[in-house]
Amino acid sequence: MNEKYSFETNCVHGTYNPYKFNKSRAVPLFQSSAFVYDSVDHAADLFSFNEEGHIYMRIDNPTVKEAEGRIALLEKSSGAVCFASGMAAITGFILNFLKSGDCIIASNYIYGGTSGLLNDTLPNLGITTVFFDPEKPETLEKLITKETKLILIENLANPALIVPDIKKIATICKKFTIPLAVDNTIATPFLCNPIDFGADFILHSCTKYMEGHGAIVGGAVVDCGTFTFDKDKYPLLHEEAPGGKSFVETFGKKAFLTRLRGKVLMNTGGCMAPFHAYMLIHGLESFHVRMERHCENAQKIAGFLSKHPAIKTVCYPGMENHTSHTTAGEVLRKYYGAMIGFEIKGGYEACKKFINSVKLLSHTTNIGDTKTLVIHPASTTHRNMNPEQRIKAGLSDEFIRLSVGIENVDDLITEIDTALQNTMEDLQ
Ligand SMILES: Cc1ncc(COP(=O)(O)O)c(C=O)c1O
């Protein structure tokens, strides 16, 4: 299976060849910590990354390798390395090429965990971050200094569901020879391949739509193979690799991912468990079908909410009044994603009553599950922000976030309508 097949076929088959795995039709689960070597020379070649093969679960594993190949294929990219979670992937990605004294410029619409990493953890290692508004790419250029080594943005950044103009941002990155990384977790490769707009690296939490059933945590770093790491600016990629020469000299286009696996995974250990890779692959087989239903359901629910008398505002990029509507139409394929934000008339009390009265909708923090999930971000996921920061992030105290699942949409609408009516009656 390869690039000649369509997205849907690649979701189902990936890079898997049953004839290489005892003709097992399903991708097998290789639940083994270690793999035996043919000889001392073979082991030495594997440890030098001179030969393809498997060493030890922390570094690689055949089931994880198929998940990596499948994600790389879906992102039209040259390769991927999987991690224990989305946060482990983002951390590993940054540690692979940034060092003390380096600076990141990140979107100010970014997942809370990532913002914790950038604001709390990395400054202790001497890596600092400044933030910019991704809807104003023109503000980026004047923030760039000689210490700036990475631009990091999110596609369909939640909860405000901002879609950045990736192409414009990538053009600025190229002008200053700085890599652009796009966290594509929420848009997913079903809606957008950031490589088409000039991204150099793509980050994923596989916990969300990719596995899609809310059953694992996992992450991936995808290398688009487009960025060349200058020796003075990015010395870590020019460190000595096994064999005596630098990673770049030894592995060329594969240098970044080889170092990520051979140094970061090897030394820090945040690998994806094979069972999680197995679940992820099974999730990916129906990814395209699920995404279609997720997005169609979200579109219908957003339309329903926008006409409901109990609703103050609806935040959905498919609606003309959303600030990212035009860009979303250019960046995303066919649909506008499956997340919706909305404000209920009646403030925090109304939100509480609404969430406490839903039954089919699950009250939880995750997203990208087959089941529809609901949460009040201001009192949970974003409670650490002060009210001013929350408003800047598009989050009032009346804001509710929906991750729309793949249930029957009429059942979902009936449930939401009933809960809204109960809320309004209780508040009268
Ligand atoms: C956009 C985005 N990136 C990264 C993550 C972190 O992923 P994980 O929970 O798998 O560590 C999340 C989690 O919600 C996310 O929404």
Tab-separated table of N, CA and C in Angstrom, residues 74-212:
chain	number	residue	atom	x	y	z
A	74	LEU	N	-1.058	9.114	5.715
A	74	LEU	CA	-2.252	9.967	5.742
A	74	LEU	C	-1.873	11.437	5.739
A	75	GLU	N	-0.666	11.760	6.234
A	75	GLU	CA	-0.207	13.152	6.223
A	75	GLU	C	0.687	13.437	5.014
A	76	LYS	N	0.721	12.514	4.039
A	76	LYS	CA	1.504	12.657	2.799
A	76	LYS	C	2.963	12.976	3.099
A	77	SER	N	3.489	12.376	4.159
A	77	SER	CA	4.811	12.772	4.631
A	77	SER	C	5.799	11.624	4.605
A	78	SER	N	7.080	11.968	4.888
A	78	SER	CA	8.118	10.965	4.705
A	78	SER	C	8.238	9.997	5.878
A	79	GLY	N	7.750	10.351	7.043
A	79	GLY	CA	7.843	9.423	8.168
A	79	GLY	C	7.242	10.001	9.425
A	80	ALA	N	7.069	9.125	10.421
A	80	ALA	CA	6.512	9.564	11.709
A	80	ALA	C	7.113	8.722	12.820
A	81	VAL	N	7.124	9.287	14.017
A	81	VAL	CA	7.503	8.520	15.210
A	81	VAL	C	6.372	8.679	16.218
A	82	CYS	N	5.910	7.551	16.766
A	82	CYS	CA	4.803	7.603	17.735
A	82	CYS	C	5.323	7.719	19.166
A	83	PHE	N	4.494	8.299	20.001
A	83	PHE	CA	4.832	8.530	21.415
A	83	PHE	C	3.676	8.065	22.309
A	84	ALA	N	3.958	8.069	23.616
A	84	ALA	CA	2.984	7.574	24.594
A	84	ALA	C	1.717	8.423	24.650
A	85	SER	N	1.819	9.696	24.299
A	85	SER	CA	0.651	10.596	24.321
A	85	SER	C	0.953	11.763	23.387
A	86	GLY	N	-0.050	12.583	23.151
A	86	GLY	CA	0.178	13.785	22.340
A	86	GLY	C	1.197	14.694	23.004
A	87	MET	N	1.094	14.840	24.332
A	87	MET	CA	2.044	15.720	25.033
A	87	MET	C	3.458	15.171	24.979
A	88	ALA	N	3.595	13.835	25.056
A	88	ALA	CA	4.937	13.236	24.951
A	88	ALA	C	5.509	13.513	23.564
A	89	ALA	N	4.652	13.485	22.542
A	89	ALA	CA	5.113	13.741	21.170
A	89	ALA	C	5.594	15.189	21.021
A	90	ILE	N	4.825	16.134	21.547
A	90	ILE	CA	5.210	17.550	21.418
A	90	ILE	C	6.511	17.807	22.190
A	91	THR	N	6.608	17.221	23.392
A	91	THR	CA	7.821	17.387	24.210
A	91	THR	C	9.026	16.786	23.487
A	92	GLY	N	8.871	15.547	22.994
A	92	GLY	CA	9.973	14.879	22.294
A	92	GLY	C	10.402	15.661	21.064
A	93	PHE	N	9.422	16.162	20.331
A	93	PHE	CA	9.701	16.947	19.122
A	93	PHE	C	10.587	18.146	19.455
A	94	ILE	N	10.209	18.881	20.487
A	94	ILE	CA	10.954	20.100	20.855
A	94	ILE	C	12.359	19.738	21.373
A	95	LEU	N	12.428	18.701	22.209
A	95	LEU	CA	13.735	18.328	22.787
A	95	LEU	C	14.701	17.806	21.722
A	96	ASN	N	14.153	17.395	20.578
A	96	ASN	CA	15.022	16.836	19.537
A	96	ASN	C	15.890	17.880	18.845
A	97	PHE	N	15.488	19.152	18.903
A	97	PHE	CA	16.317	20.119	18.157
A	97	PHE	C	16.476	21.478	18.838
A	98	LEU	N	15.764	21.692	19.957
A	98	LEU	CA	15.930	22.973	20.657
A	98	LEU	C	16.739	22.778	21.930
A	99	LYS	N	17.424	23.823	22.343
A	99	LYS	CA	18.256	23.742	23.550
A	99	LYS	C	18.148	25.066	24.297
A	100	SER	N	18.775	25.091	25.455
A	100	SER	CA	18.728	26.285	26.299
A	100	SER	C	19.144	27.530	25.495
A	101	GLY	N	18.361	28.584	25.630
A	101	GLY	CA	18.658	29.827	24.908
A	101	GLY	C	17.788	30.004	23.667
A	102	ASP	N	17.168	28.896	23.217
A	102	ASP	CA	16.311	28.973	22.025
A	102	ASP	C	14.928	29.505	22.400
A	103	CYS	N	14.269	30.052	21.404
A	103	CYS	CA	12.935	30.628	21.627
A	103	CYS	C	11.932	30.080	20.610
A	104	ILE	N	10.728	29.850	21.084
A	104	ILE	CA	9.618	29.373	20.236
A	104	ILE	C	8.636	30.531	20.090
A	105	ILE	N	8.043	30.659	18.907
A	105	ILE	CA	6.881	31.553	18.798
A	105	ILE	C	5.667	30.650	18.561
A	106	ALA	N	4.701	30.744	19.463
A	106	ALA	CA	3.538	29.852	19.383
A	106	ALA	C	2.253	30.666	19.256
A	107	SER	N	1.276	30.007	18.663
A	107	SER	CA	-0.052	30.598	18.549
A	107	SER	C	-0.625	30.822	19.953
A	108	ASN	N	-1.344	31.926	20.140
A	108	ASN	CA	-1.959	32.089	21.461
A	108	ASN	C	-3.279	31.323	21.579
A	109	TYR	N	-3.695	30.674	20.487
A	109	TYR	CA	-4.808	29.719	20.585
A	109	TYR	C	-4.168	28.337	20.568
A	110	ILE	N	-3.886	27.811	21.752
A	110	ILE	CA	-3.158	26.545	21.826
A	110	ILE	C	-3.712	25.710	22.972
A	111	TYR	N	-3.654	24.398	22.805
A	111	TYR	CA	-4.158	23.464	23.824
A	111	TYR	C	-3.512	23.754	25.185
A	112	GLY	N	-4.287	23.644	26.260
A	112	GLY	CA	-3.819	23.970	27.607
A	112	GLY	C	-2.578	23.191	28.031
A	113	GLY	N	-2.498	21.910	27.663
A	113	GLY	CA	-1.335	21.090	28.012
A	113	GLY	C	-0.080	21.629	27.331
A	114	THR	N	-0.229	22.029	26.073
A	114	THR	CA	0.910	22.576	25.328
A	114	THR	C	1.312	23.910	25.932
A	115	SER	N	0.327	24.708	26.296
A	115	SER	CA	0.663	25.997	26.892
A	115	SER	C	1.359	25.782	28.241
A	116	GLY	N	0.975	24.743	28.998
A	116	GLY	CA	1.675	24.402	30.242
A	116	GLY	C	3.121	24.016	29.961
A	117	LEU	N	3.337	23.223	28.924
A	117	LEU	CA	4.705	22.810	28.553
A	117	LEU	C	5.552	24.046	28.209
A	118	LEU	N	4.961	24.941	27.398
A	118	LEU	CA	5.715	26.110	26.929
A	118	LEU	C	5.931	27.139	28.039
A	119	ASN	N	4.912	27.312	28.892
A	119	ASN	CA	4.995	28.372	29.915
A	119	ASN	C	5.622	27.910	31.222
A	120	ASP	N	5.406	26.637	31.598
A	120	ASP	CA	5.854	26.174	32.927
A	120	ASP	C	7.114	25.310	32.865
A	121	THR	N	7.132	24.358	31.921
A	121	THR	CA	8.190	23.337	31.953
A	121	THR	C	9.438	23.766	31.185
A	122	LEU	N	9.253	24.180	29.929
A	122	LEU	CA	10.432	24.463	29.100
A	122	LEU	C	11.263	25.653	29.591
A	123	PRO	N	10.657	26.698	30.186
A	123	PRO	CA	11.510	27.786	30.683
A	123	PRO	C	12.548	27.293	31.699
A	124	ASN	N	12.217	26.225	32.455
A	124	ASN	CA	13.205	25.674	33.399
A	124	ASN	C	14.408	25.071	32.682
A	125	LEU	N	14.210	24.733	31.402
A	125	LEU	CA	15.324	24.188	30.611
A	125	LEU	C	15.946	25.285	29.750
A	126	GLY	N	15.506	26.519	29.945
A	126	GLY	CA	16.080	27.643	29.186
A	126	GLY	C	15.452	27.856	27.825
A	127	ILE	N	14.350	27.160	27.547
A	127	ILE	CA	13.649	27.351	26.256
A	127	ILE	C	12.410	28.203	26.534
A	128	THR	N	12.337	29.357	25.895
A	128	THR	CA	11.242	30.285	26.195
A	128	THR	C	10.286	30.394	25.003
A	129	THR	N	9.106	30.929	25.268
A	129	THR	CA	8.097	31.053	24.209
A	129	THR	C	7.457	32.432	24.255
A	130	VAL	N	7.263	33.019	23.082
A	130	VAL	CA	6.396	34.193	22.986
A	130	VAL	C	5.205	33.796	22.106
A	131	PHE	N	4.109	34.496	22.284
A	131	PHE	CA	2.872	34.095	21.605
A	131	PHE	C	2.430	35.147	20.586
A	132	PHE	N	1.751	34.681	19.544
A	132	PHE	CA	1.216	35.614	18.543
A	132	PHE	C	-0.199	35.192	18.174
A	133	ASP	N	-0.908	36.119	17.544
A	133	ASP	CA	-2.278	35.833	17.128
A	133	ASP	C	-2.232	35.213	15.724
A	134	PRO	N	-2.587	33.925	15.587
A	134	PRO	CA	-2.467	33.265	14.286
A	134	PRO	C	-3.428	33.837	13.235
A	135	GLU	N	-4.415	34.603	13.705
A	135	GLU	CA	-5.312	35.243	12.734
A	135	GLU	C	-4.720	36.553	12.221
A	136	LYS	N	-3.542	36.918	12.787
A	136	LYS	CA	-2.837	38.117	12.296
A	136	LYS	C	-1.400	37.722	11.959
A	137	PRO	N	-1.197	36.938	10.896
A	137	PRO	CA	0.150	36.453	10.571
A	137	PRO	C	1.152	37.596	10.396
A	138	GLU	N	0.645	38.772	10.032
A	138	GLU	CA	1.554	39.913	9.809
A	138	GLU	C	2.261	40.336	11.106
A	139	THR	N	1.724	39.922	12.267
A	139	THR	CA	2.362	40.299	13.537
A	139	THR	C	3.534	39.371	13.886
A	140	LEU	N	3.649	38.279	13.151
A	140	LEU	CA	4.666	37.271	13.474
A	140	LEU	C	6.084	37.784	13.212
A	141	GLU	N	6.250	38.411	12.050
A	141	GLU	CA	7.596	38.773	11.588
A	141	GLU	C	8.361	39.614	12.613
A	142	LYS	N	7.646	40.573	13.222
A	142	LYS	CA	8.397	41.453	14.129
A	142	LYS	C	8.725	40.783	15.474
A	143	LEU	N	8.190	39.599	15.730
A	143	LEU	CA	8.550	38.866	16.955
A	143	LEU	C	9.789	37.989	16.762
A	144	ILE	N	10.166	37.766	15.499
A	144	ILE	CA	11.277	36.843	15.212
A	144	ILE	C	12.618	37.484	15.562
A	145	THR	N	13.428	36.740	16.321
A	145	THR	CA	14.785	37.195	16.651
A	145	THR	C	15.747	36.082	16.230
A	146	LYS	N	17.054	36.298	16.463
A	146	LYS	CA	17.992	35.237	16.055
A	146	LYS	C	17.863	34.001	16.968
A	147	GLU	N	17.195	34.152	18.104
A	147	GLU	CA	16.980	33.007	19.003
A	147	GLU	C	15.747	32.185	18.588
A	148	THR	N	14.921	32.741	17.703
A	148	THR	CA	13.684	32.029	17.332
A	148	THR	C	14.037	30.800	16.491
A	149	LYS	N	13.637	29.615	16.993
A	149	LYS	CA	14.021	28.380	16.296
A	149	LYS	C	12.824	27.530	15.868
A	150	LEU	N	11.623	27.947	16.261
A	150	LEU	CA	10.437	27.141	15.927
A	150	LEU	C	9.199	28.030	15.973
A	151	ILE	N	8.317	27.834	14.968
A	151	ILE	CA	6.981	28.450	15.024
A	151	ILE	C	5.990	27.291	15.176
A	152	LEU	N	5.109	27.427	16.165
A	152	LEU	CA	4.178	26.339	16.489
A	152	LEU	C	2.743	26.863	16.479
A	153	ILE	N	1.914	26.231	15.662
A	153	ILE	CA	0.503	26.649	15.600
A	153	ILE	C	-0.404	25.419	15.698
A	154	GLU	N	-1.688	25.666	15.930
A	154	GLU	CA	-2.677	24.581	15.951
A	154	GLU	C	-3.707	24.829	14.876
A	155	ASN	N	-4.124	23.764	14.227
A	155	ASN	CA	-5.149	23.853	13.198
A	155	ASN	C	-6.491	23.487	13.827
A	156	LEU	N	-7.463	24.378	13.698
A	156	LEU	CA	-8.777	24.240	14.364
A	156	LEU	C	-8.587	24.265	15.878
A	157	ALA	N	-7.847	25.285	16.328
A	157	ALA	CA	-7.495	25.362	17.751
A	157	ALA	C	-8.736	25.499	18.611
A	158	ASN	N	-8.835	24.610	19.576
A	158	ASN	CA	-10.015	24.608	20.437
A	158	ASN	C	-9.746	25.448	21.689
A	159	PRO	N	-10.694	26.057	22.325
A	159	PRO	CA	-12.132	25.938	22.049
A	159	PRO	C	-12.675	26.980	21.053
A	160	ALA	N	-11.833	27.993	20.670
A	160	ALA	CA	-12.382	29.030	19.781
A	160	ALA	C	-12.453	28.549	18.324
A	161	LEU	N	-11.841	27.396	18.041
A	161	LEU	CA	-11.874	26.758	16.715
A	161	LEU	C	-11.292	27.667	15.619
A	162	ILE	N	-10.113	28.197	15.935
A	162	ILE	CA	-9.416	29.094	15.017
A	162	ILE	C	-8.664	28.275	13.971
A	163	VAL	N	-8.849	28.648	12.705
A	163	VAL	CA	-8.090	28.012	11.625
A	163	VAL	C	-7.096	29.043	11.099
A	164	PRO	N	-5.796	28.822	11.320
A	164	PRO	CA	-4.835	29.823	10.857
A	164	PRO	C	-4.576	29.711	9.353
A	165	ASP	N	-4.120	30.814	8.777
A	165	ASP	CA	-3.717	30.791	7.376
A	165	ASP	C	-2.314	30.182	7.329
A	166	ILE	N	-2.259	28.858	7.231
A	166	ILE	CA	-0.986	28.128	7.360
A	166	ILE	C	-0.010	28.586	6.272
A	167	LYS	N	-0.544	28.832	5.079
A	167	LYS	CA	0.317	29.209	3.944
A	167	LYS	C	1.041	30.528	4.224
A	168	LYS	N	0.294	31.509	4.723
A	168	LYS	CA	0.910	32.825	5.003
A	168	LYS	C	1.972	32.685	6.092
A	169	ILE	N	1.654	31.918	7.127
A	169	ILE	CA	2.605	31.740	8.237
A	169	ILE	C	3.835	30.975	7.732
A	170	ALA	N	3.610	29.964	6.886
A	170	ALA	CA	4.731	29.172	6.345
A	170	ALA	C	5.651	30.041	5.489
A	171	THR	N	5.090	30.985	4.772
A	171	THR	CA	5.907	31.864	3.919
A	171	THR	C	6.867	32.676	4.790
A	172	ILE	N	6.367	33.165	5.926
A	172	ILE	CA	7.238	33.935	6.837
A	172	ILE	C	8.313	33.014	7.417
A	173	CYS	N	7.909	31.791	7.803
A	173	CYS	CA	8.886	30.842	8.360
A	173	CYS	C	9.994	30.569	7.352
A	174	LYS	N	9.621	30.386	6.097
A	174	LYS	CA	10.621	30.075	5.062
A	174	LYS	C	11.576	31.254	4.864
A	175	LYS	N	11.027	32.464	4.921
A	175	LYS	CA	11.861	33.654	4.762
A	175	LYS	C	12.971	33.691	5.821
A	176	PHE	N	12.650	33.226	7.041
A	176	PHE	CA	13.641	33.279	8.137
A	176	PHE	C	14.278	31.903	8.412
A	177	THR	N	13.994	30.930	7.543
A	177	THR	CA	14.506	29.553	7.694
A	177	THR	C	14.274	29.009	9.112
A	178	ILE	N	13.020	29.075	9.498
A	178	ILE	CA	12.585	28.525	10.793
A	178	ILE	C	11.513	27.469	10.482
A	179	PRO	N	11.581	26.296	11.093
A	179	PRO	CA	10.555	25.293	10.778
A	179	PRO	C	9.181	25.656	11.344
A	180	LEU	N	8.156	25.309	10.584
A	180	LEU	CA	6.777	25.510	11.041
A	180	LEU	C	6.193	24.151	11.435
A	181	ALA	N	5.748	24.047	12.689
A	181	ALA	CA	5.079	22.822	13.146
A	181	ALA	C	3.600	23.116	13.359
A	182	VAL	N	2.756	22.229	12.846
A	182	VAL	CA	1.303	22.396	12.990
A	182	VAL	C	0.749	21.226	13.794
A	183	ASP	N	0.109	21.536	14.917
A	183	ASP	CA	-0.616	20.505	15.652
A	183	ASP	C	-1.955	20.331	14.919
A	184	ASN	N	-2.077	19.177	14.246
A	184	ASN	CA	-3.231	18.934	13.363
A	184	ASN	C	-4.224	17.964	14.001
A	185	THR	N	-4.163	17.864	15.335
A	185	THR	CA	-4.986	16.894	16.069
A	185	THR	C	-6.473	17.065	15.777
A	186	ILE	N	-6.946	18.309	15.797
A	186	ILE	CA	-8.405	18.510	15.731
A	186	ILE	C	-8.892	18.619	14.291
A	187	ALA	N	-8.053	19.195	13.429
A	187	ALA	CA	-8.454	19.227	12.011
A	187	ALA	C	-8.325	17.820	11.428
A	188	THR	N	-7.251	17.110	11.816
A	188	THR	CA	-6.939	15.754	11.333
A	188	THR	C	-6.582	15.777	9.833
A	189	PRO	N	-5.854	14.762	9.373
A	189	PRO	CA	-5.528	14.695	7.940
A	189	PRO	C	-6.753	14.475	7.059
A	190	PHE	N	-7.881	14.116	7.660
A	190	PHE	CA	-9.114	13.984	6.870
A	190	PHE	C	-9.540	15.355	6.330
A	191	LEU	N	-9.352	16.389	7.141
A	191	LEU	CA	-9.788	17.735	6.734
A	191	LEU	C	-8.660	18.556	6.126
A	192	CYS	N	-7.417	18.246	6.486
A	192	CYS	CA	-6.316	19.093	6.024
A	192	CYS	C	-4.984	18.366	6.142
A	193	ASN	N	-4.161	18.494	5.123
A	193	ASN	CA	-2.763	18.063	5.217
A	193	ASN	C	-1.923	19.334	5.259
A	194	PRO	N	-1.402	19.684	6.441
A	194	PRO	CA	-0.626	20.934	6.553
A	194	PRO	C	0.572	21.000	5.597
A	195	ILE	N	1.081	19.844	5.164
A	195	ILE	CA	2.206	19.851	4.206
A	195	ILE	C	1.798	20.590	2.913
A	196	ASP	N	0.536	20.515	2.540
A	196	ASP	CA	0.066	21.188	1.315
A	196	ASP	C	0.192	22.707	1.418
A	197	PHE	N	0.279	23.220	2.658
A	197	PHE	CA	0.331	24.669	2.866
A	197	PHE	C	1.710	25.120	3.350
A	198	GLY	N	2.687	24.201	3.342
A	198	GLY	CA	4.060	24.596	3.653
A	198	GLY	C	4.552	24.246	5.051
A	199	ALA	N	3.785	23.441	5.811
A	199	ALA	CA	4.273	23.029	7.150
A	199	ALA	C	5.460	22.089	6.994
A	200	ASP	N	6.367	22.125	7.979
A	200	ASP	CA	7.542	21.248	7.962
A	200	ASP	C	7.367	20.040	8.878
A	201	PHE	N	6.623	20.231	9.970
A	201	PHE	CA	6.373	19.131	10.908
A	201	PHE	C	4.905	19.171	11.309
A	202	ILE	N	4.357	17.982	11.563
A	202	ILE	CA	2.954	17.895	11.982
A	202	ILE	C	2.913	17.082	13.270
A	203	LEU	N	2.145	17.590	14.223
A	203	LEU	CA	2.057	16.927	15.530
A	203	LEU	C	0.630	16.413	15.730
A	204	HIS	N	0.540	15.264	16.374
A	204	HIS	CA	-0.797	14.695	16.610
A	204	HIS	C	-0.937	14.144	18.018
A	205	SER	N	-2.117	14.373	18.596
A	205	SER	CA	-2.562	13.535	19.689
A	205	SER	C	-3.434	12.472	19.025
A	206	CYS	N	-2.973	11.226	19.033
A	206	CYS	CA	-3.742	10.124	18.411
A	206	CYS	C	-4.880	9.684	19.324
A	207	THR	N	-4.877	10.234	20.540
A	207	THR	CA	-5.915	9.991	21.536
A	207	THR	C	-7.296	10.392	20.998
A	208	LYS	N	-7.308	11.347	20.090
A	208	LYS	CA	-8.582	11.959	19.652
A	208	LYS	C	-9.150	11.201	18.448
A	209	TYR	N	-9.379	11.893	17.325
A	209	TYR	CA	-10.120	11.269	16.224
A	209	TYR	C	-9.419	10.053	15.617
A	210	MET	N	-8.090	10.030	15.655
A	210	MET	CA	-7.388	8.942	14.957
A	210	MET	C	-7.761	7.577	15.541
A	211	GLU	N	-7.595	7.414	16.854
A	211	GLU	CA	-8.060	6.154	17.465
A	211	GLU	C	-9.578	6.218	17.560
A	212	GLY	N	-10.061	7.347	18.021
A	212	GLY	CA	-11.463	7.695	17.812
A	212	GLY	C	-12.497	7.100	18.750
